[in-house]
Coordinates of C-alpha atoms in Angstrom, one line a residue:
M27 CA 1.0 -45.6 -79.9
Q28 CA 1.9 -48.7 -81.9
P29 CA -0.9 -51.1 -82.8
T30 CA -0.9 -54.3 -80.7
A31 CA -2.4 -57.8 -81.5
D32 CA -5.0 -57.4 -78.8
F33 CA -6.4 -54.1 -80.0
D34 CA -10.1 -54.4 -80.8
P35 CA -11.5 -51.4 -82.8
V36 CA -15.1 -52.5 -82.3
K37 CA -14.8 -52.8 -78.5
T38 CA -12.8 -49.5 -78.3
S39 CA -15.5 -47.7 -80.4
K40 CA -18.3 -49.2 -78.4
S41 CA -16.7 -48.2 -75.1
L42 CA -16.1 -44.6 -76.2
I43 CA -19.7 -44.2 -77.3
R44 CA -21.1 -45.7 -74.1
S45 CA -18.9 -43.8 -71.8
A46 CA -19.0 -40.3 -73.4
K47 CA -21.0 -37.6 -71.7
Q48 CA -20.3 -34.7 -74.0
G49 CA -19.5 -34.4 -77.7
A50 CA -19.2 -32.0 -80.7
L51 CA -22.3 -32.1 -82.9
A52 CA -21.9 -31.0 -86.5
S53 CA -24.9 -30.1 -88.5
L54 CA -25.6 -28.2 -91.8
T55 CA -27.0 -24.7 -91.6
V56 CA -30.4 -24.0 -92.9
A57 CA -29.2 -21.1 -95.0
G58 CA -26.4 -22.3 -97.3
G59 CA -25.6 -25.7 -95.8
D60 CA -22.4 -24.5 -94.1
P61 CA -20.9 -26.8 -91.4
Y62 CA -22.0 -25.8 -87.9
C63 CA -20.5 -27.3 -84.7
S64 CA -21.8 -27.2 -81.2
L65 CA -21.2 -28.8 -77.8
V66 CA -23.9 -31.2 -76.6
N67 CA -24.5 -33.6 -73.7
V68 CA -24.9 -37.2 -74.8
A69 CA -26.4 -40.4 -73.4
T70 CA -27.1 -43.7 -75.2
A71 CA -30.2 -45.7 -75.9
A72 CA -30.1 -49.4 -75.1
D73 CA -28.8 -50.2 -78.5
S74 CA -26.0 -47.6 -78.1
S75 CA -27.5 -45.0 -80.4
P76 CA -26.5 -41.6 -79.1
L77 CA -29.3 -39.6 -77.4
L78 CA -29.5 -35.8 -77.3
L79 CA -31.8 -33.5 -75.4
I80 CA -31.9 -30.2 -77.3
S81 CA -33.9 -27.0 -77.5
G82 CA -35.9 -26.0 -80.6
L83 CA -34.5 -22.6 -80.1
A84 CA -30.9 -23.8 -80.7
I85 CA -29.4 -23.3 -84.1
H86 CA -28.3 -27.0 -84.3
T87 CA -31.9 -28.1 -83.7
K88 CA -33.2 -25.9 -86.5
N89 CA -30.4 -27.3 -88.8
L90 CA -31.1 -30.9 -88.2
L91 CA -34.9 -30.5 -88.5
A92 CA -34.2 -29.1 -92.0
D93 CA -31.5 -31.7 -92.8
P94 CA -31.1 -34.6 -90.4
R95 CA -27.6 -35.5 -91.5
V96 CA -25.2 -35.0 -88.6
S97 CA -21.9 -36.1 -87.3
L98 CA -20.9 -36.4 -83.6
M99 CA -17.4 -36.4 -82.3
L100 CA -16.8 -38.2 -79.0
D101 CA -13.4 -38.6 -77.2
E102 CA -12.1 -40.2 -74.1
R103 CA -11.2 -36.8 -72.5
R104 CA -7.9 -38.1 -71.2
A105 CA -5.4 -36.0 -69.3
G106 CA -2.3 -34.7 -71.2
E107 CA -2.1 -34.3 -75.0
P108 CA -5.7 -34.6 -76.3
L109 CA -4.6 -35.8 -79.8
E110 CA -3.0 -38.9 -78.2
G111 CA -6.4 -40.0 -76.9
A112 CA -8.9 -42.1 -78.8
R113 CA -12.0 -40.6 -80.4
V114 CA -14.8 -41.6 -82.7
M115 CA -16.7 -39.6 -85.3
I116 CA -20.3 -40.9 -85.7
S117 CA -22.0 -40.2 -89.0
G118 CA -25.8 -40.6 -89.2
R119 CA -29.2 -39.0 -89.1
A120 CA -30.8 -37.2 -86.1
E121 CA -34.4 -38.5 -85.5
K122 CA -36.8 -37.0 -83.0
V123 CA -38.0 -39.5 -80.5
T124 CA -41.8 -39.6 -80.4
E125 CA -42.9 -43.2 -79.8
P126 CA -44.1 -43.3 -76.2
A127 CA -42.0 -46.3 -75.0
A128 CA -38.9 -45.1 -76.7
L129 CA -39.4 -41.6 -75.4
A130 CA -39.8 -42.9 -71.8
A131 CA -36.7 -45.0 -72.1
A132 CA -34.7 -42.0 -73.6
R133 CA -35.9 -39.7 -70.8
R134 CA -34.9 -42.2 -68.1
R135 CA -31.5 -43.1 -69.6
Y136 CA -30.6 -39.5 -70.3
L137 CA -31.6 -38.2 -66.9
T138 CA -29.7 -41.0 -65.2
R139 CA -26.6 -39.9 -67.1
H140 CA -27.3 -36.1 -66.7
P141 CA -29.4 -35.5 -63.5
A142 CA -29.1 -31.7 -63.9
A143 CA -31.2 -31.9 -67.0
A144 CA -34.3 -32.5 -64.8
Q145 CA -34.4 -28.8 -64.4
F146 CA -35.4 -28.2 -68.1
V147 CA -36.4 -31.6 -69.6
D148 CA -40.1 -30.7 -69.4
F149 CA -39.7 -27.3 -71.0
P150 CA -41.9 -27.2 -74.1
D151 CA -39.1 -26.3 -76.5
F152 CA -36.9 -29.3 -75.5
A153 CA -37.1 -32.7 -77.2
F154 CA -35.1 -35.9 -77.4
F155 CA -33.3 -36.9 -80.6
R156 CA -31.7 -40.2 -81.4
I157 CA -28.8 -40.4 -83.8
A158 CA -29.3 -43.3 -86.2
I159 CA -25.7 -44.4 -86.8
R160 CA -24.6 -45.0 -90.4
E161 CA -20.9 -45.5 -89.7
V162 CA -18.2 -44.8 -87.1
H163 CA -14.7 -43.6 -87.8
L164 CA -12.2 -44.4 -85.0
V165 CA -8.9 -42.8 -84.4
A166 CA -7.0 -44.4 -81.5
G167 CA -3.3 -43.9 -82.4
F168 CA -0.8 -44.8 -85.1
G169 CA -2.1 -47.8 -87.0
R170 CA -5.4 -47.7 -85.1
I171 CA -7.7 -45.9 -87.6
H172 CA -10.8 -47.8 -88.6
T173 CA -14.1 -47.1 -90.2
L174 CA -16.9 -49.4 -89.0
D175 CA -20.5 -49.7 -90.2
A176 CA -23.4 -49.4 -87.8
A177 CA -24.0 -53.2 -87.7
K178 CA -20.7 -53.7 -85.9
I179 CA -21.3 -50.9 -83.4
L180 CA -25.0 -51.2 -82.4
T181 CA -26.1 -53.5 -79.6
E182 CA -28.7 -56.1 -80.6
V183 CA -31.7 -55.6 -78.4
G184 CA -34.4 -57.4 -80.4
D185 CA -34.0 -60.6 -78.4
A186 CA -33.6 -58.9 -75.0
A187 CA -37.0 -57.4 -74.2
E188 CA -36.8 -58.8 -70.7
V189 CA -33.6 -56.9 -70.0
L190 CA -34.9 -53.7 -71.5
E191 CA -38.1 -53.9 -69.4
G192 CA -36.3 -54.8 -66.2
E193 CA -33.4 -52.3 -66.6
A194 CA -34.8 -49.5 -64.6
G195 CA -35.5 -51.7 -61.6
A196 CA -32.1 -53.4 -61.8
V197 CA -30.3 -50.1 -62.0
E198 CA -32.2 -48.8 -58.9
H199 CA -31.5 -52.1 -57.1
M200 CA -27.8 -52.0 -57.7
N201 CA -27.5 -48.3 -56.7
D202 CA -29.6 -48.7 -53.6
D203 CA -28.3 -52.1 -52.3
H204 CA -25.0 -52.9 -54.0
M205 CA -22.9 -49.8 -54.1
D206 CA -20.0 -52.0 -52.9
A207 CA -20.3 -54.1 -56.0
N208 CA -20.4 -51.0 -58.2
A209 CA -17.2 -49.8 -56.6
L210 CA -15.5 -53.2 -57.2
Y211 CA -16.4 -53.0 -60.9
A212 CA -14.9 -49.6 -61.2
T213 CA -11.8 -50.0 -59.1
K214 CA -10.8 -53.7 -59.7
L215 CA -12.0 -54.3 -63.2
L216 CA -11.7 -50.8 -64.8
G217 CA -8.8 -49.4 -62.8
A218 CA -10.7 -46.3 -61.5
A219 CA -10.3 -44.5 -58.2
D220 CA -12.5 -45.6 -55.3
G221 CA -15.8 -43.7 -54.7
D222 CA -19.6 -43.9 -54.8
W223 CA -19.9 -45.3 -58.3
R224 CA -23.4 -45.6 -59.6
I225 CA -24.8 -47.6 -62.5
T226 CA -26.5 -45.4 -65.0
G227 CA -27.5 -48.0 -67.6
L228 CA -27.7 -51.7 -68.3
D229 CA -28.0 -53.4 -71.6
P230 CA -27.3 -56.9 -73.1
E231 CA -23.6 -56.1 -73.5
G232 CA -22.7 -54.3 -70.4
A233 CA -23.1 -51.6 -67.7
D234 CA -22.4 -47.9 -67.7
L235 CA -21.0 -46.4 -64.4
A236 CA -20.6 -42.8 -63.3
L237 CA -19.0 -40.9 -60.5
G238 CA -19.3 -37.1 -60.8
D239 CA -18.0 -36.2 -64.2
A240 CA -16.3 -39.5 -64.8
S241 CA -18.0 -42.3 -66.6
L242 CA -17.0 -45.9 -67.4
R243 CA -18.1 -48.8 -69.5
L244 CA -18.1 -52.4 -68.0
T245 CA -18.4 -55.0 -70.7
F246 CA -20.1 -58.3 -69.7
P247 CA -18.2 -61.6 -70.4
E248 CA -21.1 -62.6 -72.7
R249 CA -24.3 -61.1 -74.0
V250 CA -27.4 -61.4 -71.7
T251 CA -31.0 -61.5 -72.8
T252 CA -32.8 -62.4 -69.6
M253 CA -32.9 -60.8 -66.1
M254 CA -31.6 -64.1 -64.7
A255 CA -28.6 -64.0 -67.1
L256 CA -28.0 -60.3 -66.2
Q257 CA -28.0 -61.1 -62.5
K258 CA -25.6 -64.0 -63.0
S259 CA -23.2 -61.8 -65.0
L260 CA -23.2 -59.1 -62.4
V261 CA -22.5 -61.6 -59.6
K262 CA -19.8 -63.3 -61.6
L263 CA -18.0 -60.0 -62.2
V264 CA -18.1 -59.2 -58.5
G265 CA -16.3 -62.5 -57.9
V266 CA -13.7 -61.7 -60.6
A267 CA -13.2 -58.3 -59.0
R268 CA -12.7 -59.7 -55.5
A269 CA -10.3 -62.3 -56.8
Q270 CA -8.1 -59.5 -58.2
T271 CA -7.8 -58.0 -54.7
T272 CA -4.3 -59.0 -53.6
E273 CA -2.8 -59.0 -50.2
S274 CA 0.5 -57.4 -49.4
P275 CA 3.4 -59.8 -49.9
Q276 CA 4.8 -61.4 -46.8
N277 CA 8.5 -61.0 -46.0

């Protein structure tokens, strides 16, 4: 695919990270430091840092506890030739989440993305890890290869405490009372098939949506740092989606 003037590597990278549900985690073996790769489920923290729920019995967990340097490959899982799709390789350090508020947020956001994990999330050998991003390498086609530092990828949350605190309630409200709006976001703004789309996360820059194994990223027109601004943005996007609904042309 040839590069185009409207291609935005930062937006593409952010969207891939936010919408990914699985990825390939590379760590360094305890004995010898050889590369070791494994498949993991992924969610994101409010600032877009990848979140993992992994067992202490797993080799990759033992590896990163000895040496926290890791890389995580995420791709768009498109149909057809896989190498024609976009992917990002995240370099960083895996950090165990222990602070109570951060742990509660990680648990909530991860289980919303991966409900089946509720079966083992409380097993004593499982723990949440956050990947502190150092840089992201994007490959999105010919002429679309970029390496971006963490500052360009992470979502600023320091000024959005109100949104972070109100996120859980807002997600529940949208999924309980506004499934029609969720469907409009997915179908009219993101070109997805119709269905019972649910919001799995909200942050200052956008919303994450999911339907079965599919996941999408909806970017807000502008950053929001208050619940009022969040509500206005969601309502505005519903209006934009409805405006894109066209009637059949008359003969």
